[in-house]
Amino acid sequence: MAKPVNNLIDLLLNDNIKALKPYESARRLFSGAGNKQQVWLNANESPFANDFTIDAERFNRYPDCQPPAVIDAYAAYADIQPNQLLVSRGADEGIELLIRAFCTPGKDSVLICPPTYGMYAISAETCDVGIERAALNDDFSLNVDAIKAFKGKVNLVFICSPNNPTGTSVDKNQLLEVIEHFADSAIVVIDEAYIEFDKDNSWAAELTHYPNIAILRTLSKAFALAGLRCGFTLAQAPVIQALMKVIAPYPIPEPVAQIAAQALSSKGLVTLEQQVAVINQEKALLKSALAKFADVELVGDDKANFILFRTPQKSALMNHLVASGILIRDQSKQVNLDNCLRITVGNPEQNKQLLSEISRFFTLQTSTQEA
Ligand SMILES: *Cc1c(COP(=O)(O)O)cnc(C)c1O
């Protein structure tokens, strides 16, 4: 018998994969964190869990690749044509499909504008696609000149608006300048995962004018369906047809399609609107309460369902909250976000609990300092 190679996996593993670590998603970071009733304010999920029904009658059949009930309902919701839409396993799969369809491994690159969402870079890395960076300005606006300098060097430009984790919306004119500058050389991917909290700033209505934009959407945030794994890419038909070449044959499980269609029904959209209103109201309360702490500085803007803030006591506060069963997200490793923490807006009860723990933390700090 041949001697087994004890480093077989090292031998076979792609060079670009060797250095990677599994993505530290909010859920992975805390998956084993105790059995207490945890308050999850770390992944920008909705605090609302809505009811759905499932019909098992067709579970013996493969599902449609692009279930018409979902495509038609979302196209109507976004006010675009069905042939300008792709449904995928979350917006995250949309990111990966764009990279796989439009970037040649080992040769092409994408451009990202940090601080921003982590999956653009992760997907590029796993596909052996290069990553260029044009950091946002200090006020988190686009550094348009820095971005424009990458013309001819990148195939995709990822721009997140409202941006995670800064909560800032990208200025229309800045974005327009970028889209026009890359008109004959790159697709500008506008990530609108949080657009329901910033309704007036969607680019969906502009799709028909720009062959080089793609818009990412999701049911994971405002629609309260992160567990469903359902997202969308909006673009002109040629872009969608290119993505259809790389998507799996049956990407949307039948139960997912059924639930997505219910979420997009007129009743589902009423629920969406009500819940977005509650979150916006809670966000305003949370923001003004946080701003009152001497050691808290609000950072960025509030155009999504989360709040970013800076505190010199970042690590101690994070530890205190985790010990109290409240999970939030450390963003301090991102450029320009030293000492920054991100809090997802929860339901009224969770937000109250959060504020009372933060208050307790700062009171304890002060009494320790005075002692
Ligand atoms: C949450 C999030 C996504 C991922 O959405 P899924 O549909 O859950 O994959 C994409 N982009 C941004 C900016 C996000 O915050």
mmCIF file of C-alpha atoms and ligand atoms in Angstrom:
data_model
loop_
_atom_site.group_PDB
_atom_site.id
_atom_site.type_symbol
_atom_site.label_atom_id
_atom_site.label_comp_id
_atom_site.label_asym_id
_atom_site.label_seq_id
_atom_site.Cartn_x
_atom_site.Cartn_y
_atom_site.Cartn_z
ATOM 1 C CA MET A 1 0.000 0.000 0.000
ATOM 2 C CA ALA A 2 1.317 3.420 -0.891
ATOM 3 C CA LYS A 3 2.445 5.488 2.059
ATOM 4 C CA PRO A 4 -0.254 8.097 2.789
ATOM 5 C CA VAL A 5 0.884 11.661 2.264
ATOM 6 C CA ASN A 6 0.377 13.277 5.635
ATOM 7 C CA ASN A 7 0.254 16.747 4.168
ATOM 8 C CA LEU A 8 -2.154 15.836 1.371
ATOM 9 C CA ILE A 9 -4.480 18.716 2.158
ATOM 10 C CA ASP A 10 -1.615 21.223 2.188
ATOM 11 C CA LEU A 11 -0.396 19.714 -1.053
ATOM 12 C CA LEU A 12 -3.727 20.079 -2.813
ATOM 13 C CA LEU A 13 -5.120 23.265 -1.270
ATOM 14 C CA ASN A 14 -5.227 26.252 -3.636
ATOM 15 C CA ASP A 15 -2.493 28.768 -2.853
ATOM 16 C CA ASN A 16 -5.006 31.610 -2.494
ATOM 17 C CA ILE A 17 -7.025 29.592 0.036
ATOM 18 C CA LYS A 18 -4.080 28.638 2.267
ATOM 19 C CA ALA A 19 -3.813 31.998 4.018
ATOM 20 C CA LEU A 20 -7.563 32.418 4.547
ATOM 21 C CA LYS A 21 -9.494 31.977 7.770
ATOM 22 C CA PRO A 22 -13.242 31.260 7.783
ATOM 23 C CA TYR A 23 -15.145 34.582 7.822
ATOM 24 C CA GLU A 24 -15.731 35.788 11.369
ATOM 25 C CA SER A 25 -19.422 36.371 10.895
ATOM 26 C CA ALA A 26 -21.334 37.798 13.823
ATOM 27 C CA ARG A 27 -22.955 34.403 14.265
ATOM 28 C CA ARG A 28 -19.715 32.392 14.237
ATOM 29 C CA LEU A 29 -18.035 34.724 16.722
ATOM 30 C CA PHE A 30 -20.640 34.039 19.388
ATOM 31 C CA SER A 31 -22.218 30.747 18.356
ATOM 32 C CA GLY A 32 -21.196 29.029 21.579
ATOM 33 C CA ALA A 33 -21.538 32.006 23.893
ATOM 34 C CA GLY A 34 -23.337 30.558 26.892
ATOM 35 C CA ASN A 35 -26.875 29.361 27.318
ATOM 36 C CA LYS A 36 -28.316 32.530 28.797
ATOM 37 C CA GLN A 37 -31.098 34.362 27.039
ATOM 38 C CA GLN A 38 -28.817 36.309 24.732
ATOM 39 C CA VAL A 39 -29.733 39.666 23.252
ATOM 40 C CA TRP A 40 -28.452 39.613 19.684
ATOM 41 C CA LEU A 41 -27.554 43.128 18.568
ATOM 42 C CA ASN A 42 -24.458 42.191 16.584
ATOM 43 C CA ALA A 43 -25.554 41.183 13.080
ATOM 44 C CA ASN A 44 -28.012 43.880 11.971
ATOM 45 C CA GLU A 45 -30.832 41.363 12.027
ATOM 46 C CA SER A 46 -34.415 42.421 12.627
ATOM 47 C CA PRO A 47 -35.759 41.843 16.160
ATOM 48 C CA PHE A 48 -39.092 40.756 14.650
ATOM 49 C CA ALA A 49 -39.855 37.130 13.721
ATOM 50 C CA ASN A 50 -42.880 36.965 11.433
ATOM 51 C CA ASP A 51 -45.158 34.013 10.664
ATOM 52 C CA PHE A 52 -45.261 32.080 7.390
ATOM 53 C CA THR A 53 -46.917 28.954 6.034
ATOM 54 C CA ILE A 54 -45.330 26.130 4.032
ATOM 55 C CA ASP A 55 -47.004 23.896 1.459
ATOM 56 C CA ALA A 56 -45.110 20.609 1.086
ATOM 57 C CA GLU A 57 -46.981 19.500 -2.018
ATOM 58 C CA ARG A 58 -44.050 20.124 -4.406
ATOM 59 C CA PHE A 59 -41.115 19.117 -2.210
ATOM 60 C CA ASN A 60 -40.495 16.001 -4.315
ATOM 61 C CA ARG A 61 -39.638 18.217 -7.300
ATOM 62 C CA TYR A 62 -36.600 20.370 -7.990
ATOM 63 C CA PRO A 63 -37.504 24.019 -7.573
ATOM 64 C CA ASP A 64 -37.443 26.633 -10.349
ATOM 65 C CA CYS A 65 -33.988 28.174 -10.757
ATOM 66 C CA GLN A 66 -35.600 31.610 -10.571
ATOM 67 C CA PRO A 67 -39.043 31.098 -9.013
ATOM 68 C CA PRO A 68 -41.456 33.326 -10.972
ATOM 69 C CA ALA A 69 -43.578 34.143 -7.899
ATOM 70 C CA VAL A 70 -40.493 35.585 -6.166
ATOM 71 C CA ILE A 71 -39.079 37.326 -9.233
ATOM 72 C CA ASP A 72 -42.387 38.939 -10.182
ATOM 73 C CA ALA A 73 -43.143 40.070 -6.632
ATOM 74 C CA TYR A 74 -39.688 41.561 -6.051
ATOM 75 C CA ALA A 75 -39.612 43.222 -9.491
ATOM 76 C CA ALA A 76 -42.947 44.860 -8.631
ATOM 77 C CA TYR A 77 -41.624 45.903 -5.192
ATOM 78 C CA ALA A 78 -38.444 47.408 -6.691
ATOM 79 C CA ASP A 79 -40.345 48.836 -9.678
ATOM 80 C CA ILE A 80 -38.108 47.187 -12.286
ATOM 81 C CA GLN A 81 -38.636 44.577 -15.029
ATOM 82 C CA PRO A 82 -38.438 40.858 -14.122
ATOM 83 C CA ASN A 83 -35.577 40.383 -16.622
ATOM 84 C CA GLN A 84 -33.540 42.935 -14.633
ATOM 85 C CA LEU A 85 -33.528 40.718 -11.560
ATOM 86 C CA LEU A 86 -31.713 37.679 -10.164
ATOM 87 C CA VAL A 87 -32.642 35.953 -6.906
ATOM 88 C CA SER A 88 -29.847 34.178 -5.027
ATOM 89 C CA ARG A 89 -28.875 32.644 -1.689
ATOM 90 C CA GLY A 90 -28.601 35.998 0.057
ATOM 91 C CA ALA A 91 -26.964 39.143 -1.295
ATOM 92 C CA ASP A 92 -23.698 37.443 -0.344
ATOM 93 C CA GLU A 93 -24.165 34.990 -3.201
ATOM 94 C CA GLY A 94 -24.863 37.949 -5.501
ATOM 95 C CA ILE A 95 -21.463 39.383 -4.548
ATOM 96 C CA GLU A 96 -19.756 36.104 -5.350
ATOM 97 C CA LEU A 97 -21.604 35.587 -8.637
ATOM 98 C CA LEU A 98 -20.583 39.071 -9.805
ATOM 99 C CA ILE A 99 -16.948 38.310 -8.996
ATOM 100 C CA ARG A 100 -17.052 34.880 -10.620
ATOM 101 C CA ALA A 101 -18.761 36.165 -13.753
ATOM 102 C CA PHE A 102 -16.728 39.344 -14.268
ATOM 103 C CA CYS A 103 -13.255 38.710 -12.807
ATOM 104 C CA THR A 104 -10.691 36.228 -14.095
ATOM 105 C CA PRO A 105 -8.884 34.483 -11.198
ATOM 106 C CA GLY A 106 -5.224 35.359 -10.814
ATOM 107 C CA LYS A 107 -5.606 38.288 -13.198
ATOM 108 C CA ASP A 108 -8.414 40.746 -12.446
ATOM 109 C CA SER A 109 -9.213 42.879 -9.391
ATOM 110 C CA VAL A 110 -12.106 44.534 -7.593
ATOM 111 C CA LEU A 111 -12.141 47.889 -5.796
ATOM 112 C CA ILE A 112 -13.540 48.342 -2.288
ATOM 113 C CA CYS A 113 -13.953 51.514 -0.200
ATOM 114 C CA PRO A 114 -13.238 50.710 3.459
ATOM 115 C CA PRO A 115 -14.468 50.883 6.135
ATOM 116 C CA THR A 116 -17.174 48.732 4.584
ATOM 117 C CA TYR A 117 -18.854 45.334 4.462
ATOM 118 C CA GLY A 118 -16.370 42.464 4.714
ATOM 119 C CA MET A 119 -17.703 40.000 2.178
ATOM 120 C CA TYR A 120 -16.502 41.846 -0.953
ATOM 121 C CA ALA A 121 -12.898 41.183 0.015
ATOM 122 C CA ILE A 122 -13.566 37.665 1.328
ATOM 123 C CA SER A 123 -15.313 36.608 -1.873
ATOM 124 C CA ALA A 124 -12.554 38.119 -4.002
ATOM 125 C CA GLU A 125 -9.919 36.268 -1.978
ATOM 126 C CA THR A 126 -11.642 32.901 -2.250
ATOM 127 C CA CYS A 127 -11.927 33.425 -6.018
ATOM 128 C CA ASP A 128 -8.239 34.414 -6.321
ATOM 129 C CA VAL A 129 -9.244 37.877 -7.495
ATOM 130 C CA GLY A 130 -7.182 40.940 -6.471
ATOM 131 C CA ILE A 131 -8.435 43.637 -4.083
ATOM 132 C CA GLU A 132 -7.695 47.340 -4.509
ATOM 133 C CA ARG A 133 -8.706 49.852 -1.840
ATOM 134 C CA ALA A 134 -9.788 53.508 -1.954
ATOM 135 C CA ALA A 135 -10.568 54.351 1.663
ATOM 136 C CA LEU A 136 -13.506 56.634 2.406
ATOM 137 C CA ASN A 137 -12.748 60.226 3.406
ATOM 138 C CA ASP A 138 -12.774 61.131 7.113
ATOM 139 C CA ASP A 139 -16.466 62.082 6.850
ATOM 140 C CA PHE A 140 -17.108 58.680 5.165
ATOM 141 C CA SER A 141 -17.896 60.247 1.801
ATOM 142 C CA LEU A 142 -16.342 58.594 -1.262
ATOM 143 C CA ASN A 143 -12.811 59.621 -2.137
ATOM 144 C CA VAL A 144 -13.839 60.060 -5.768
ATOM 145 C CA ASP A 145 -10.374 60.969 -7.077
ATOM 146 C CA ALA A 146 -8.814 57.936 -5.418
ATOM 147 C CA ILE A 147 -11.547 55.714 -6.862
ATOM 148 C CA LYS A 148 -11.200 57.166 -10.359
ATOM 149 C CA ALA A 149 -7.468 56.459 -10.356
ATOM 150 C CA PHE A 150 -8.274 52.734 -10.552
ATOM 151 C CA LYS A 151 -9.848 52.981 -13.995
ATOM 152 C CA GLY A 152 -8.621 50.110 -16.147
ATOM 153 C CA LYS A 153 -7.260 48.280 -13.092
ATOM 154 C CA VAL A 154 -10.501 46.871 -11.672
ATOM 155 C CA ASN A 155 -13.545 45.101 -13.122
ATOM 156 C CA LEU A 156 -15.927 45.728 -10.231
ATOM 157 C CA VAL A 157 -16.271 48.725 -7.891
ATOM 158 C CA PHE A 158 -18.152 47.878 -4.674
ATOM 159 C CA ILE A 159 -19.988 50.777 -3.064
ATOM 160 C CA CYS A 160 -22.244 50.191 -0.080
ATOM 161 C CA SER A 161 -25.075 52.703 0.483
ATOM 162 C CA PRO A 162 -26.224 52.963 3.225
ATOM 163 C CA ASN A 163 -22.772 51.762 4.197
ATOM 164 C CA ASN A 164 -22.220 49.049 6.763
ATOM 165 C CA PRO A 165 -20.828 49.814 9.359
ATOM 166 C CA THR A 166 -20.850 53.645 9.096
ATOM 167 C CA GLY A 167 -24.598 54.057 8.438
ATOM 168 C CA THR A 168 -23.805 56.758 5.883
ATOM 169 C CA SER A 169 -25.568 57.195 2.582
ATOM 170 C CA VAL A 170 -23.420 57.822 -0.500
ATOM 171 C CA ASP A 171 -23.991 61.170 -2.181
ATOM 172 C CA LYS A 172 -25.861 60.802 -5.496
ATOM 173 C CA ASN A 173 -23.549 63.091 -7.450
ATOM 174 C CA GLN A 174 -20.422 61.359 -6.182
ATOM 175 C CA LEU A 175 -21.828 57.988 -7.165
ATOM 176 C CA LEU A 176 -22.919 59.298 -10.555
ATOM 177 C CA GLU A 177 -19.406 60.596 -11.220
ATOM 178 C CA VAL A 178 -17.994 57.153 -10.399
ATOM 179 C CA ILE A 179 -20.560 55.300 -12.547
ATOM 180 C CA GLU A 180 -19.892 57.530 -15.561
ATOM 181 C CA HIS A 181 -16.114 57.383 -15.107
ATOM 182 C CA PHE A 182 -16.169 53.556 -15.234
ATOM 183 C CA ALA A 183 -18.851 53.371 -17.960
ATOM 184 C CA ASP A 184 -16.616 51.491 -20.413
ATOM 185 C CA SER A 185 -14.400 49.610 -17.978
ATOM 186 C CA ALA A 186 -16.120 48.357 -14.801
ATOM 187 C CA ILE A 187 -19.440 47.499 -13.193
ATOM 188 C CA VAL A 188 -20.274 49.638 -10.173
ATOM 189 C CA VAL A 189 -21.976 47.404 -7.609
ATOM 190 C CA ILE A 190 -24.236 49.410 -5.305
ATOM 191 C CA ASP A 191 -25.005 47.412 -2.175
ATOM 192 C CA GLU A 192 -28.464 48.484 -0.990
ATOM 193 C CA ALA A 193 -28.865 45.870 1.767
ATOM 194 C CA TYR A 194 -30.285 48.610 4.047
ATOM 195 C CA ILE A 195 -32.200 50.634 1.458
ATOM 196 C CA GLU A 196 -35.557 50.242 3.270
ATOM 197 C CA PHE A 197 -34.122 52.570 5.946
ATOM 198 C CA ASP A 198 -33.050 55.125 3.323
ATOM 199 C CA LYS A 199 -35.823 54.781 0.754
ATOM 200 C CA ASP A 200 -35.211 57.973 -1.199
ATOM 201 C CA ASN A 201 -31.681 57.032 -2.173
ATOM 202 C CA SER A 202 -32.137 53.850 -4.203
ATOM 203 C CA TRP A 203 -30.580 53.586 -7.646
ATOM 204 C CA ALA A 204 -33.187 51.081 -8.880
ATOM 205 C CA ALA A 205 -35.027 53.719 -10.919
ATOM 206 C CA GLU A 206 -31.750 54.573 -12.722
ATOM 207 C CA LEU A 207 -31.053 51.019 -13.923
ATOM 208 C CA THR A 208 -32.333 51.698 -17.421
ATOM 209 C CA HIS A 209 -29.817 54.534 -17.912
ATOM 210 C CA TYR A 210 -26.654 52.721 -16.814
ATOM 211 C CA PRO A 211 -25.557 49.382 -18.300
ATOM 212 C CA ASN A 212 -22.639 49.282 -15.830
ATOM 213 C CA ILE A 213 -24.467 49.248 -12.514
ATOM 214 C CA ALA A 214 -25.626 46.297 -10.423
ATOM 215 C CA ILE A 215 -27.650 46.757 -7.241
ATOM 216 C CA LEU A 216 -27.631 44.275 -4.363
ATOM 217 C CA ARG A 217 -30.705 43.808 -2.179
ATOM 218 C CA THR A 218 -31.674 41.348 0.545
ATOM 219 C CA LEU A 219 -34.554 40.016 2.633
ATOM 220 C CA SER A 220 -32.139 39.657 5.593
ATOM 221 C CA LYS A 221 -32.402 43.107 7.146
ATOM 222 C CA ALA A 222 -35.619 45.173 6.990
ATOM 223 C CA PHE A 223 -37.633 42.152 5.793
ATOM 224 C CA ALA A 224 -36.612 40.264 8.951
ATOM 225 C CA LEU A 225 -35.597 37.097 7.087
ATOM 226 C CA ALA A 226 -31.864 36.628 7.674
ATOM 227 C CA GLY A 227 -32.545 32.937 8.330
ATOM 228 C CA LEU A 228 -34.100 32.534 4.887
ATOM 229 C CA ARG A 229 -30.953 33.328 2.877
ATOM 230 C CA CYS A 230 -32.595 35.234 0.053
ATOM 231 C CA GLY A 231 -31.136 38.194 -1.828
ATOM 232 C CA PHE A 232 -31.360 39.925 -5.183
ATOM 233 C CA THR A 233 -29.196 41.474 -7.871
ATOM 234 C CA LEU A 234 -30.794 44.215 -9.968
ATOM 235 C CA ALA A 235 -29.165 45.168 -13.278
ATOM 236 C CA GLN A 236 -29.812 45.464 -16.980
ATOM 237 C CA ALA A 237 -30.648 42.168 -18.686
ATOM 238 C CA PRO A 238 -27.147 41.468 -20.120
ATOM 239 C CA VAL A 239 -25.615 41.561 -16.618
ATOM 240 C CA ILE A 240 -28.368 39.281 -15.271
ATOM 241 C CA GLN A 241 -27.850 36.851 -18.171
ATOM 242 C CA ALA A 242 -24.133 36.717 -17.409
ATOM 243 C CA LEU A 243 -24.860 35.882 -13.765
ATOM 244 C CA MET A 244 -27.275 33.146 -14.876
ATOM 245 C CA LYS A 245 -24.270 31.386 -16.437
ATOM 246 C CA VAL A 246 -22.547 30.944 -13.076
ATOM 247 C CA ILE A 247 -25.439 30.466 -10.620
ATOM 248 C CA ALA A 248 -26.234 26.914 -9.456
ATOM 249 C CA PRO A 249 -29.098 25.124 -11.243
ATOM 250 C CA TYR A 250 -31.396 25.127 -8.162
ATOM 251 C CA PRO A 251 -30.180 27.933 -5.893
ATOM 252 C CA ILE A 252 -33.509 28.727 -4.211
ATOM 253 C CA PRO A 253 -35.058 25.909 -2.146
ATOM 254 C CA GLU A 254 -38.832 25.563 -2.565
ATOM 255 C CA PRO A 255 -39.643 26.547 1.082
ATOM 256 C CA VAL A 256 -37.481 29.666 0.679
ATOM 257 C CA ALA A 257 -39.368 30.637 -2.469
ATOM 258 C CA GLN A 258 -42.722 30.174 -0.735
ATOM 259 C CA ILE A 259 -41.728 32.293 2.259
ATOM 260 C CA ALA A 260 -40.108 35.002 0.125
ATOM 261 C CA ALA A 261 -43.298 35.300 -1.935
ATOM 262 C CA GLN A 262 -45.337 35.738 1.262
ATOM 263 C CA ALA A 263 -42.914 38.384 2.582
ATOM 264 C CA LEU A 264 -43.340 40.263 -0.709
ATOM 265 C CA SER A 265 -47.154 40.033 -0.776
ATOM 266 C CA SER A 266 -49.141 43.188 -0.096
ATOM 267 C CA LYS A 267 -49.683 41.987 3.500
ATOM 268 C CA GLY A 268 -45.960 41.291 3.870
ATOM 269 C CA LEU A 269 -45.106 44.764 2.614
ATOM 270 C CA VAL A 270 -47.449 46.364 5.155
ATOM 271 C CA THR A 271 -45.649 44.442 7.927
ATOM 272 C CA LEU A 272 -42.314 45.571 6.488
ATOM 273 C CA GLU A 273 -43.326 49.200 6.569
ATOM 274 C CA GLN A 274 -44.658 49.000 10.134
ATOM 275 C CA GLN A 275 -41.525 47.289 11.408
ATOM 276 C CA VAL A 276 -39.188 49.721 9.651
ATOM 277 C CA ALA A 277 -41.121 52.562 11.314
ATOM 278 C CA VAL A 278 -40.702 50.976 14.756
ATOM 279 C CA ILE A 279 -36.982 50.420 14.184
ATOM 280 C CA ASN A 280 -36.500 54.009 13.013
ATOM 281 C CA GLN A 281 -38.301 55.283 16.084
ATOM 282 C CA GLU A 282 -36.254 53.062 18.407
ATOM 283 C CA LYS A 283 -33.077 54.104 16.594
ATOM 284 C CA ALA A 284 -33.771 57.755 17.331
ATOM 285 C CA LEU A 285 -34.351 57.005 21.031
ATOM 286 C CA LEU A 286 -31.237 54.852 21.269
ATOM 287 C CA LYS A 287 -29.150 57.460 19.518
ATOM 288 C CA SER A 288 -30.140 60.337 21.763
ATOM 289 C CA ALA A 289 -29.688 58.188 24.890
ATOM 290 C CA LEU A 290 -26.202 57.077 23.763
ATOM 291 C CA ALA A 291 -25.162 60.618 22.920
ATOM 292 C CA LYS A 292 -25.686 61.608 26.562
ATOM 293 C CA PHE A 293 -22.850 59.418 27.866
ATOM 294 C CA ALA A 294 -19.700 61.495 28.275
ATOM 295 C CA ASP A 295 -17.457 58.735 26.924
ATOM 296 C CA VAL A 296 -19.553 57.977 23.841
ATOM 297 C CA GLU A 297 -19.108 59.714 20.517
ATOM 298 C CA LEU A 298 -21.594 58.813 17.785
ATOM 299 C CA VAL A 299 -19.813 58.024 14.511
ATOM 300 C CA GLY A 300 -21.177 58.111 10.958
ATOM 301 C CA ASP A 301 -24.904 58.361 10.320
ATOM 302 C CA ASP A 302 -28.141 56.505 11.045
ATOM 303 C CA LYS A 303 -29.396 55.592 7.566
ATOM 304 C CA ALA A 304 -29.638 51.868 8.416
ATOM 305 C CA ASN A 305 -30.782 49.745 11.388
ATOM 306 C CA PHE A 306 -27.642 50.169 13.489
ATOM 307 C CA ILE A 307 -25.649 52.786 15.376
ATOM 308 C CA LEU A 308 -21.874 53.153 15.355
ATOM 309 C CA PHE A 309 -20.070 54.866 18.201
ATOM 310 C CA ARG A 310 -16.586 55.388 19.576
ATOM 311 C CA THR A 311 -15.563 55.038 23.188
ATOM 312 C CA PRO A 312 -12.117 54.969 24.779
ATOM 313 C CA GLN A 313 -13.453 52.109 26.941
ATOM 314 C CA LYS A 314 -14.262 49.980 23.916
ATOM 315 C CA SER A 315 -12.895 46.633 25.129
ATOM 316 C CA ALA A 316 -14.153 46.940 28.702
ATOM 317 C CA LEU A 317 -17.632 47.948 27.525
ATOM 318 C CA MET A 318 -17.748 45.111 24.999
ATOM 319 C CA ASN A 319 -16.731 42.619 27.721
ATOM 320 C CA HIS A 320 -19.273 44.027 30.149
ATOM 321 C CA LEU A 321 -22.079 43.672 27.596
ATOM 322 C CA VAL A 322 -21.066 40.152 26.564
ATOM 323 C CA ALA A 323 -20.967 39.171 30.265
ATOM 324 C CA SER A 324 -24.514 40.553 30.585
ATOM 325 C CA GLY A 325 -25.675 38.510 27.597
ATOM 326 C CA ILE A 326 -25.825 41.406 25.150
ATOM 327 C CA LEU A 327 -23.913 40.847 21.931
ATOM 328 C CA ILE A 328 -22.794 43.787 19.829
ATOM 329 C CA ARG A 329 -20.103 44.054 17.161
ATOM 330 C CA ASP A 330 -16.559 45.333 17.466
ATOM 331 C CA GLN A 331 -15.656 47.378 14.355
ATOM 332 C CA SER A 332 -12.413 48.778 15.711
ATOM 333 C CA LYS A 333 -10.172 46.842 13.322
ATOM 334 C CA GLN A 334 -11.499 48.703 10.283
ATOM 335 C CA VAL A 335 -9.654 51.745 8.892
ATOM 336 C CA ASN A 336 -10.667 54.978 10.619
ATOM 337 C CA LEU A 337 -12.839 53.116 13.124
ATOM 338 C CA ASP A 338 -10.475 52.695 16.058
ATOM 339 C CA ASN A 339 -12.425 52.148 19.317
ATOM 340 C CA CYS A 340 -15.704 51.831 17.415
ATOM 341 C CA LEU A 341 -18.566 49.501 18.322
ATOM 342 C CA ARG A 342 -21.692 48.830 16.296
ATOM 343 C CA ILE A 343 -25.100 48.212 17.838
ATOM 344 C CA THR A 344 -28.052 46.826 15.898
ATOM 345 C CA VAL A 345 -31.338 48.466 16.854
ATOM 346 C CA GLY A 346 -33.368 45.823 18.697
ATOM 347 C CA ASN A 347 -36.935 45.791 19.974
ATOM 348 C CA PRO A 348 -37.936 48.305 22.679
ATOM 349 C CA GLU A 349 -37.239 45.848 25.509
ATOM 350 C CA GLN A 350 -33.808 44.873 24.191
ATOM 351 C CA ASN A 351 -32.823 48.495 23.656
ATOM 352 C CA LYS A 352 -33.869 49.363 27.196
ATOM 353 C CA GLN A 353 -31.803 46.468 28.534
ATOM 354 C CA LEU A 354 -28.845 47.575 26.438
ATOM 355 C CA LEU A 355 -29.031 51.172 27.649
ATOM 356 C CA SER A 356 -29.337 50.165 31.286
ATOM 357 C CA GLU A 357 -26.242 47.916 30.974
ATOM 358 C CA ILE A 358 -24.252 50.669 29.250
ATOM 359 C CA SER A 359 -25.346 53.072 31.944
ATOM 360 C CA ARG A 360 -24.347 50.596 34.660
ATOM 361 C CA PHE A 361 -20.963 50.156 32.976
ATOM 362 C CA PHE A 362 -20.152 53.865 32.897
ATOM 363 C CA THR A 363 -21.403 54.354 36.471
ATOM 364 C CA LEU A 364 -19.163 51.519 37.665
ATOM 365 C CA GLN A 365 -16.241 53.062 35.760
ATOM 366 C CA THR A 366 -16.757 56.449 37.354
ATOM 367 C CA SER A 367 -17.097 55.043 40.882
ATOM 368 C CA THR A 368 -13.926 52.940 40.394
ATOM 369 C CA GLN A 369 -12.025 56.003 39.198
ATOM 370 C CA GLU A 370 -13.245 58.073 42.144
ATOM 371 C CA ALA A 371 -12.463 55.382 44.716
HETATM 372 C C1 LIG B 1 -26.049 41.871 5.664
HETATM 373 C C2 LIG B 1 -25.423 42.426 4.450
HETATM 374 C C3 LIG B 1 -25.369 41.707 3.250
HETATM 375 C C4 LIG B 1 -25.723 40.246 3.183
HETATM 376 O O1 LIG B 1 -26.994 39.987 2.960
HETATM 377 P P1 LIG B 1 -27.483 38.479 2.841
HETATM 378 O O2 LIG B 1 -28.633 38.620 1.929
HETATM 379 O O3 LIG B 1 -27.864 38.064 4.229
HETATM 380 O O4 LIG B 1 -26.391 37.637 2.274
HETATM 381 C C5 LIG B 1 -24.864 42.323 2.129
HETATM 382 N N1 LIG B 1 -24.384 43.567 2.178
HETATM 383 C C6 LIG B 1 -24.390 44.271 3.319
HETATM 384 C C7 LIG B 1 -23.858 45.652 3.328
HETATM 385 C C8 LIG B 1 -24.885 43.720 4.493
HETATM 386 O O5 LIG B 1 -24.821 44.413 5.639
#
